[in-house]
PDB file of C-alpha atoms in Angstrom:
ATOM      1  CA  UNK A 287       0.000   0.000   0.000  1.00 65.00           C
ATOM      2  CA  UNK A 288       0.848   3.665  -0.126  1.00 78.00           C
ATOM      3  CA  UNK A 289       3.238   5.150   2.412  1.00 87.00           C
ATOM      4  CA  UNK A 290       2.607   8.049   4.720  1.00 91.00           C
ATOM      5  CA  UNK A 291       5.594   9.328   6.644  1.00 93.00           C
ATOM      6  CA  UNK A 292       5.102  11.241   9.856  1.00 95.00           C
ATOM      7  CA  UNK A 293       7.913  13.099  11.573  1.00 96.00           C
ATOM      8  CA  UNK A 294       9.078  13.254  14.285  1.00 96.00           C
ATOM      9  CA  UNK A 295       8.058  10.001  15.926  1.00 93.00           C
ATOM     10  CA  UNK A 296       8.791  11.379  19.371  1.00 95.00           C
ATOM     11  CA  UNK A 297       9.273  14.901  20.647  1.00 97.00           C
ATOM     12  CA  UNK A 298       9.740  16.395  24.073  1.00 97.00           C
ATOM     13  CA  UNK A 299       9.294  20.122  24.431  1.00 96.00           C
ATOM     14  CA  UNK A 300       9.109  22.691  27.157  1.00 97.00           C
ATOM     15  CA  UNK A 301       5.836  24.209  28.184  1.00 97.00           C
ATOM     16  CA  UNK A 302       5.099  27.377  26.218  1.00 97.00           C
ATOM     17  CA  UNK A 303       7.012  26.380  23.097  1.00 97.00           C
ATOM     18  CA  UNK A 304       5.558  25.325  19.767  1.00 97.00           C
ATOM     19  CA  UNK A 305       6.005  21.989  18.039  1.00 97.00           C
ATOM     20  CA  UNK A 306       5.523  21.171  14.374  1.00 97.00           C
ATOM     21  CA  UNK A 307       4.610  17.690  13.168  1.00 97.00           C
ATOM     22  CA  UNK A 308       4.915  16.811   9.489  1.00 97.00           C
ATOM     23  CA  UNK A 309       2.880  14.318   7.521  1.00 95.00           C
ATOM     24  CA  UNK A 310       3.987  13.388   4.014  1.00 95.00           C
ATOM     25  CA  UNK A 311       2.471  11.112   1.423  1.00 92.00           C
ATOM     26  CA  UNK A 312       5.484   9.549  -0.257  1.00 92.00           C
ATOM     27  CA  UNK A 313       4.072   7.901  -3.353  1.00 88.00           C
ATOM     28  CA  UNK A 314       0.666   9.425  -3.958  1.00 88.00           C
ATOM     29  CA  UNK A 315      -1.044  12.784  -3.953  1.00 88.00           C
ATOM     30  CA  UNK A 316      -3.068  13.317  -0.823  1.00 87.00           C
ATOM     31  CA  UNK A 317      -6.047  15.491  -1.597  1.00 84.00           C
ATOM     32  CA  UNK A 318      -7.293  15.046   1.953  1.00 88.00           C
ATOM     33  CA  UNK A 319      -5.389  14.627   5.175  1.00 92.00           C
ATOM     34  CA  UNK A 320      -6.755  13.877   8.614  1.00 93.00           C
ATOM     35  CA  UNK A 321      -5.217  14.575  11.993  1.00 95.00           C
ATOM     36  CA  UNK A 322      -6.106  12.424  14.966  1.00 94.00           C
ATOM     37  CA  UNK A 323      -5.214  12.523  18.632  1.00 93.00           C
ATOM     38  CA  UNK A 324      -5.102   9.501  20.870  1.00 86.00           C
ATOM     39  CA  UNK A 325      -5.078   9.550  24.651  1.00 80.00           C
ATOM     40  CA  UNK A 326      -3.908   6.478  26.559  1.00 75.00           C
ATOM     41  CA  UNK A 327      -6.465   3.686  26.330  1.00 71.00           C
ATOM     42  CA  UNK A 328      -8.782   5.895  24.297  1.00 76.00           C
ATOM     43  CA  UNK A 329      -9.979   5.949  20.729  1.00 78.00           C
ATOM     44  CA  UNK A 330      -8.351   7.929  17.977  1.00 86.00           C
ATOM     45  CA  UNK A 331     -10.220  11.215  18.019  1.00 90.00           C
ATOM     46  CA  UNK A 332     -10.441  13.171  14.773  1.00 91.00           C
ATOM     47  CA  UNK A 333      -9.125  16.669  15.276  1.00 95.00           C
ATOM     48  CA  UNK A 334      -9.388  18.129  11.803  1.00 94.00           C
ATOM     49  CA  UNK A 335      -9.682  17.407   8.111  1.00 92.00           C
ATOM     50  CA  UNK A 336      -7.655  19.355   5.609  1.00 90.00           C
ATOM     51  CA  UNK A 337      -7.879  19.592   1.853  1.00 85.00           C
ATOM     52  CA  UNK A 338      -4.943  20.819  -0.162  1.00 82.00           C
ATOM     53  CA  UNK A 339      -4.976  24.559  -0.616  1.00 81.00           C
ATOM     54  CA  UNK A 340      -7.884  25.280   1.681  1.00 84.00           C
ATOM     55  CA  UNK A 341      -8.412  25.856   5.366  1.00 87.00           C
ATOM     56  CA  UNK A 342      -8.760  22.886   7.629  1.00 92.00           C
ATOM     57  CA  UNK A 343     -12.113  21.878   9.038  1.00 93.00           C
ATOM     58  CA  UNK A 344     -11.835  21.390  12.778  1.00 95.00           C
ATOM     59  CA  UNK A 345     -13.967  19.101  14.873  1.00 93.00           C
ATOM     60  CA  UNK A 346     -16.032  20.546  17.668  1.00 93.00           C
ATOM     61  CA  UNK A 347     -13.971  21.302  20.720  1.00 93.00           C
ATOM     62  CA  UNK A 348     -10.631  21.513  18.907  1.00 95.00           C
ATOM     63  CA  UNK A 349      -9.006  24.931  19.196  1.00 94.00           C
ATOM     64  CA  UNK A 350      -8.036  26.277  15.788  1.00 94.00           C
ATOM     65  CA  UNK A 351      -5.509  28.709  17.182  1.00 95.00           C
ATOM     66  CA  UNK A 352      -3.942  26.035  19.310  1.00 96.00           C
ATOM     67  CA  UNK A 353      -3.582  23.390  16.644  1.00 97.00           C
ATOM     68  CA  UNK A 354      -2.545  25.030  13.403  1.00 96.00           C
ATOM     69  CA  UNK A 355      -2.905  22.852  10.332  1.00 94.00           C
ATOM     70  CA  UNK A 356      -1.360  23.675   6.984  1.00 91.00           C
ATOM     71  CA  UNK A 357      -1.913  21.579   3.869  1.00 89.00           C
ATOM     72  CA  UNK A 358       0.155  23.570   1.433  1.00 83.00           C
ATOM     73  CA  UNK A 359       0.836  20.857  -1.102  1.00 89.00           C
ATOM     74  CA  UNK A 360      -0.576  17.532  -2.249  1.00 89.00           C
ATOM     75  CA  UNK A 361       2.104  15.645  -0.351  1.00 92.00           C
ATOM     76  CA  UNK A 362       2.565  17.582   2.869  1.00 93.00           C
ATOM     77  CA  UNK A 363       0.437  18.625   5.803  1.00 94.00           C
ATOM     78  CA  UNK A 364       1.742  20.030   9.059  1.00 95.00           C
ATOM     79  CA  UNK A 365       0.239  20.252  12.513  1.00 97.00           C
ATOM     80  CA  UNK A 366       1.711  22.888  14.812  1.00 97.00           C
ATOM     81  CA  UNK A 367       0.882  22.729  18.489  1.00 97.00           C
ATOM     82  CA  UNK A 368       1.298  26.297  19.645  1.00 97.00           C
ATOM     83  CA  UNK A 369       2.230  27.325  23.172  1.00 97.00           C
ATOM     84  CA  UNK A 370       2.209  23.710  24.239  1.00 97.00           C
ATOM     85  CA  UNK A 371       1.155  22.729  27.744  1.00 96.00           C
ATOM     86  CA  UNK A 372       1.415  19.403  29.566  1.00 95.00           C
ATOM     87  CA  UNK A 373      -2.237  18.631  28.796  1.00 94.00           C
ATOM     88  CA  UNK A 374      -1.325  18.660  25.094  1.00 95.00           C
ATOM     89  CA  UNK A 375       0.876  15.621  25.665  1.00 95.00           C
ATOM     90  CA  UNK A 376      -0.599  12.898  23.542  1.00 93.00           C
ATOM     91  CA  UNK A 377      -0.142  10.660  20.522  1.00 91.00           C
ATOM     92  CA  UNK A 378      -0.908  12.423  17.254  1.00 95.00           C
ATOM     93  CA  UNK A 379      -1.565  10.466  14.047  1.00 94.00           C
ATOM     94  CA  UNK A 380      -2.116  11.695  10.532  1.00 95.00           C
ATOM     95  CA  UNK A 381      -3.739   9.906   7.649  1.00 92.00           C
ATOM     96  CA  UNK A 382      -3.890  10.762   3.981  1.00 91.00           C
ATOM     97  CA  UNK A 383      -5.911   9.695   1.003  1.00 83.00           C
ATOM     98  CA  UNK A 384      -6.320  10.616  -2.609  1.00 74.00           C
ATOM     99  CA  UNK A 385      -9.608  10.795  -4.483  1.00 70.00           C
ATOM    100  CA  UNK A 386     -11.808   7.827  -3.745  1.00 62.00           C
ATOM    101  CA  UNK A 387      -9.096   5.724  -2.123  1.00 61.00           C
ATOM    102  CA  UNK A 388      -8.632   4.363   1.337  1.00 75.00           C
ATOM    103  CA  UNK A 389      -6.826   6.359   3.989  1.00 82.00           C
ATOM    104  CA  UNK A 390      -3.228   5.506   4.831  1.00 88.00           C
ATOM    105  CA  UNK A 391      -1.776   6.312   8.217  1.00 90.00           C
ATOM    106  CA  UNK A 392       1.480   7.738   9.458  1.00 92.00           C
ATOM    107  CA  UNK A 393       3.458   6.156  12.269  1.00 89.00           C
ATOM    108  CA  UNK A 394       2.255   8.674  14.814  1.00 91.00           C
ATOM    109  CA  UNK A 395       4.063  11.245  16.959  1.00 95.00           C
ATOM    110  CA  UNK A 396       4.379  10.949  20.709  1.00 93.00           C
ATOM    111  CA  UNK A 397       4.411  14.498  22.099  1.00 95.00           C
ATOM    112  CA  UNK A 398       5.491  15.069  25.688  1.00 96.00           C
ATOM    113  CA  UNK A 399       5.317  18.582  27.087  1.00 96.00           C
ATOM    114  CA  UNK A 400       7.331  19.126  30.258  1.00 96.00           C
TER     115      UNK A 400
ATOM    116  CA  UNK B  55     -23.587   9.984  16.954  1.00 82.00           C
ATOM    117  CA  UNK B  56     -21.427   7.145  15.777  1.00 87.00           C
ATOM    118  CA  UNK B  57     -19.420   5.062  18.182  1.00 92.00           C
ATOM    119  CA  UNK B  58     -17.379   1.886  18.234  1.00 94.00           C
ATOM    120  CA  UNK B  59     -16.867  -0.301  21.272  1.00 95.00           C
ATOM    121  CA  UNK B  60     -14.250  -3.017  21.338  1.00 95.00           C
ATOM    122  CA  UNK B  61     -13.002  -5.282  24.066  1.00 90.00           C
ATOM    123  CA  UNK B  62     -10.284  -4.004  26.306  1.00 87.00           C
ATOM    124  CA  UNK B  63      -6.906  -5.599  26.201  1.00 87.00           C
ATOM    125  CA  UNK B  64      -4.388  -6.748  26.414  1.00 94.00           C
ATOM    126  CA  UNK B  65      -5.431 -10.078  25.016  1.00 96.00           C
ATOM    127  CA  UNK B  66      -2.712 -12.600  25.770  1.00 97.00           C
ATOM    128  CA  UNK B  67      -2.613 -15.854  23.814  1.00 97.00           C
ATOM    129  CA  UNK B  68      -0.236 -18.656  23.093  1.00 97.00           C
ATOM    130  CA  UNK B  69       0.833 -19.297  19.539  1.00 97.00           C
ATOM    131  CA  UNK B  70      -1.738 -21.263  17.490  1.00 97.00           C
ATOM    132  CA  UNK B  71      -4.602 -20.291  19.802  1.00 98.00           C
ATOM    133  CA  UNK B  72      -7.930 -19.057  18.461  1.00 98.00           C
ATOM    134  CA  UNK B  73      -8.474 -15.314  18.530  1.00 97.00           C
ATOM    135  CA  UNK B  74     -11.643 -13.287  18.896  1.00 97.00           C
ATOM    136  CA  UNK B  75     -11.690  -9.551  19.425  1.00 98.00           C
ATOM    137  CA  UNK B  76     -15.203  -8.245  19.881  1.00 97.00           C
ATOM    138  CA  UNK B  77     -16.406  -5.060  18.232  1.00 98.00           C
ATOM    139  CA  UNK B  78     -19.858  -3.516  18.304  1.00 97.00           C
ATOM    140  CA  UNK B  79     -20.967  -0.245  16.811  1.00 96.00           C
ATOM    141  CA  UNK B  80     -23.645   2.418  16.900  1.00 95.00           C
ATOM    142  CA  UNK B  81     -24.327   4.315  13.710  1.00 91.00           C
ATOM    143  CA  UNK B  82     -27.037   5.952  11.674  1.00 83.00           C
ATOM    144  CA  UNK B  83     -27.689   4.426   8.308  1.00 80.00           C
ATOM    145  CA  UNK B  84     -25.481   1.700   6.942  1.00 84.00           C
ATOM    146  CA  UNK B  85     -21.833   2.260   7.756  1.00 90.00           C
ATOM    147  CA  UNK B  86     -18.799   0.554   6.338  1.00 89.00           C
ATOM    148  CA  UNK B  87     -16.771  -1.362   8.912  1.00 93.00           C
ATOM    149  CA  UNK B  88     -13.022  -1.790   9.165  1.00 93.00           C
ATOM    150  CA  UNK B  89     -10.309  -3.451  11.168  1.00 96.00           C
ATOM    151  CA  UNK B  90      -6.943  -1.702  11.287  1.00 94.00           C
ATOM    152  CA  UNK B  91      -3.757  -3.111  12.771  1.00 94.00           C
ATOM    153  CA  UNK B  92      -0.851  -1.177  14.244  1.00 89.00           C
ATOM    154  CA  UNK B  93       2.405  -3.059  14.646  1.00 88.00           C
ATOM    155  CA  UNK B  94       4.949  -1.653  17.114  1.00 82.00           C
ATOM    156  CA  UNK B  95       6.519   1.530  15.815  1.00 74.00           C
ATOM    157  CA  UNK B  96       4.412   1.614  12.671  1.00 78.00           C
ATOM    158  CA  UNK B  97       1.323   3.391  11.403  1.00 78.00           C
ATOM    159  CA  UNK B  98      -2.146   1.908  11.185  1.00 86.00           C
ATOM    160  CA  UNK B  99      -2.706  -0.470   8.289  1.00 88.00           C
ATOM    161  CA  UNK B 100      -6.032  -1.557   6.908  1.00 90.00           C
ATOM    162  CA  UNK B 101      -6.473  -5.238   7.724  1.00 95.00           C
ATOM    163  CA  UNK B 102      -9.914  -5.919   6.309  1.00 95.00           C
ATOM    164  CA  UNK B 103     -13.219  -4.268   5.640  1.00 92.00           C
ATOM    165  CA  UNK B 104     -16.894  -4.912   4.915  1.00 93.00           C
ATOM    166  CA  UNK B 105     -19.274  -2.469   3.317  1.00 89.00           C
ATOM    167  CA  UNK B 106     -22.685  -4.091   3.778  1.00 89.00           C
ATOM    168  CA  UNK B 107     -24.566  -6.494   5.998  1.00 93.00           C
ATOM    169  CA  UNK B 108     -23.435 -10.136   5.901  1.00 95.00           C
ATOM    170  CA  UNK B 109     -20.239  -9.243   4.047  1.00 95.00           C
ATOM    171  CA  UNK B 110     -17.184 -11.062   5.326  1.00 97.00           C
ATOM    172  CA  UNK B 111     -13.843  -9.306   5.175  1.00 96.00           C
ATOM    173  CA  UNK B 112     -10.726 -11.461   5.278  1.00 97.00           C
ATOM    174  CA  UNK B 113      -6.991 -11.010   5.055  1.00 97.00           C
ATOM    175  CA  UNK B 114      -3.888 -12.789   6.374  1.00 95.00           C
ATOM    176  CA  UNK B 115      -6.033 -15.451   8.051  1.00 97.00           C
ATOM    177  CA  UNK B 116      -8.145 -12.869   9.872  1.00 98.00           C
ATOM    178  CA  UNK B 117     -11.823 -12.499   9.147  1.00 98.00           C
ATOM    179  CA  UNK B 118     -14.800 -10.508  10.353  1.00 98.00           C
ATOM    180  CA  UNK B 119     -18.468 -10.616   9.356  1.00 98.00           C
ATOM    181  CA  UNK B 120     -20.700  -7.544   9.235  1.00 97.00           C
ATOM    182  CA  UNK B 121     -23.673  -8.450  11.437  1.00 96.00           C
ATOM    183  CA  UNK B 122     -26.373  -5.826  11.181  1.00 94.00           C
ATOM    184  CA  UNK B 123     -28.763  -7.599  13.544  1.00 94.00           C
ATOM    185  CA  UNK B 124     -26.238  -7.545  16.374  1.00 96.00           C
ATOM    186  CA  UNK B 125     -24.367  -4.418  15.152  1.00 96.00           C
ATOM    187  CA  UNK B 126     -21.135  -6.331  15.459  1.00 97.00           C
ATOM    188  CA  UNK B 127     -17.952  -6.903  13.491  1.00 98.00           C
ATOM    189  CA  UNK B 128     -15.914  -9.319  15.575  1.00 98.00           C
ATOM    190  CA  UNK B 129     -12.376 -10.108  14.437  1.00 98.00           C
ATOM    191  CA  UNK B 130     -11.323 -13.765  14.399  1.00 98.00           C
ATOM    192  CA  UNK B 131      -8.310 -15.824  13.499  1.00 98.00           C
ATOM    193  CA  UNK B 132      -8.071 -19.564  13.816  1.00 97.00           C
ATOM    194  CA  UNK B 133      -4.398 -19.809  14.744  1.00 97.00           C
ATOM    195  CA  UNK B 134      -2.434 -16.777  15.857  1.00 98.00           C
ATOM    196  CA  UNK B 135       1.290 -16.288  15.441  1.00 97.00           C
ATOM    197  CA  UNK B 136       3.799 -14.310  17.455  1.00 97.00           C
ATOM    198  CA  UNK B 137       4.008 -11.903  14.519  1.00 96.00           C
ATOM    199  CA  UNK B 138       0.323 -11.046  15.000  1.00 97.00           C
ATOM    200  CA  UNK B 139       1.178  -9.193  18.201  1.00 96.00           C
ATOM    201  CA  UNK B 140      -0.078  -5.670  17.604  1.00 95.00           C
ATOM    202  CA  UNK B 141      -2.884  -3.272  18.462  1.00 93.00           C
ATOM    203  CA  UNK B 142      -6.119  -3.828  16.559  1.00 96.00           C
ATOM    204  CA  UNK B 143      -8.616  -1.041  15.926  1.00 95.00           C
ATOM    205  CA  UNK B 144     -12.202  -1.482  14.866  1.00 96.00           C
ATOM    206  CA  UNK B 145     -13.617   1.480  12.933  1.00 93.00           C
ATOM    207  CA  UNK B 146     -16.574   2.635  10.907  1.00 91.00           C
ATOM    208  CA  UNK B 147     -17.300   5.256   8.312  1.00 87.00           C
ATOM    209  CA  UNK B 148     -20.733   6.575   7.553  1.00 79.00           C
ATOM    210  CA  UNK B 149     -20.902   5.779   3.893  1.00 64.00           C
ATOM    211  CA  UNK B 150     -19.425   3.406   1.431  1.00 52.00           C
ATOM    212  CA  UNK B 151     -16.550   5.723   0.674  1.00 52.00           C
ATOM    213  CA  UNK B 152     -13.531   6.344   2.796  1.00 51.00           C
ATOM    214  CA  UNK B 153     -14.826   9.353   4.675  1.00 65.00           C
ATOM    215  CA  UNK B 154     -13.867  10.192   8.233  1.00 78.00           C
ATOM    216  CA  UNK B 155     -13.417   7.192  10.463  1.00 86.00           C
ATOM    217  CA  UNK B 156     -14.727   6.607  13.962  1.00 88.00           C
ATOM    218  CA  UNK B 157     -12.395   4.316  15.886  1.00 91.00           C
ATOM    219  CA  UNK B 158     -12.686   2.032  18.854  1.00 92.00           C
ATOM    220  CA  UNK B 159     -10.092   2.317  21.607  1.00 90.00           C
ATOM    221  CA  UNK B 160      -7.925  -0.427  20.231  1.00 92.00           C
ATOM    222  CA  UNK B 161      -7.136  -3.863  21.620  1.00 95.00           C
ATOM    223  CA  UNK B 162      -3.582  -4.961  22.185  1.00 94.00           C
ATOM    224  CA  UNK B 163      -2.860  -8.572  21.275  1.00 96.00           C
ATOM    225  CA  UNK B 164       0.186 -10.286  22.735  1.00 97.00           C
ATOM    226  CA  UNK B 165       1.065 -13.711  21.378  1.00 97.00           C
ATOM    227  CA  UNK B 166       3.707 -15.760  23.144  1.00 97.00           C
ATOM    228  CA  UNK B 167       5.651 -18.688  21.636  1.00 95.00           C
TER     229      UNK B 167
END
């Protein structure tokens, strides 16, 4: 299947700093990318859906100014956690799909805010 | 709204044992159902899917049948291997396409030699 690369796999940052997570589709053009968050022993919760070249659509309860999503090209989407706090510590996963195809997932990023 | 409930893990089995991971769902309409697998250090991979009632999805010896009457999509494998150790996620999407997915919490499977 297609490959989605997510980077970094782990990041530790200080409270108040910002962290950027990248999601790349390596061998296909991703017209739509999804960002999920997973708390320990919880489901993957959809945070936002982004289409290339347009603003992301955020799920209810997700702060747009806190979690900045940019889908500038057909192969790259970024999630920036701004002014991170310990409660933002979580596992973040992206997925990508092209028109009419299944979604492929990145490896996930474990964010720890200290 | 939509929801997926799957059994809590970890599920610990010996090699060649029979596996069942239960999954039930709540949805409006007729969702498509999926099982994803996440091996250590890797992303989620689609394992199998079913798009309508009574469909059976199968792959790599795993299978699951879409049961509308019991709103279930239980994952089974007749003989597990150590290499099957992973986290398994049950999921649904609202239509037959690959729209946004609603996931269960995931069930960790540990298979010992």
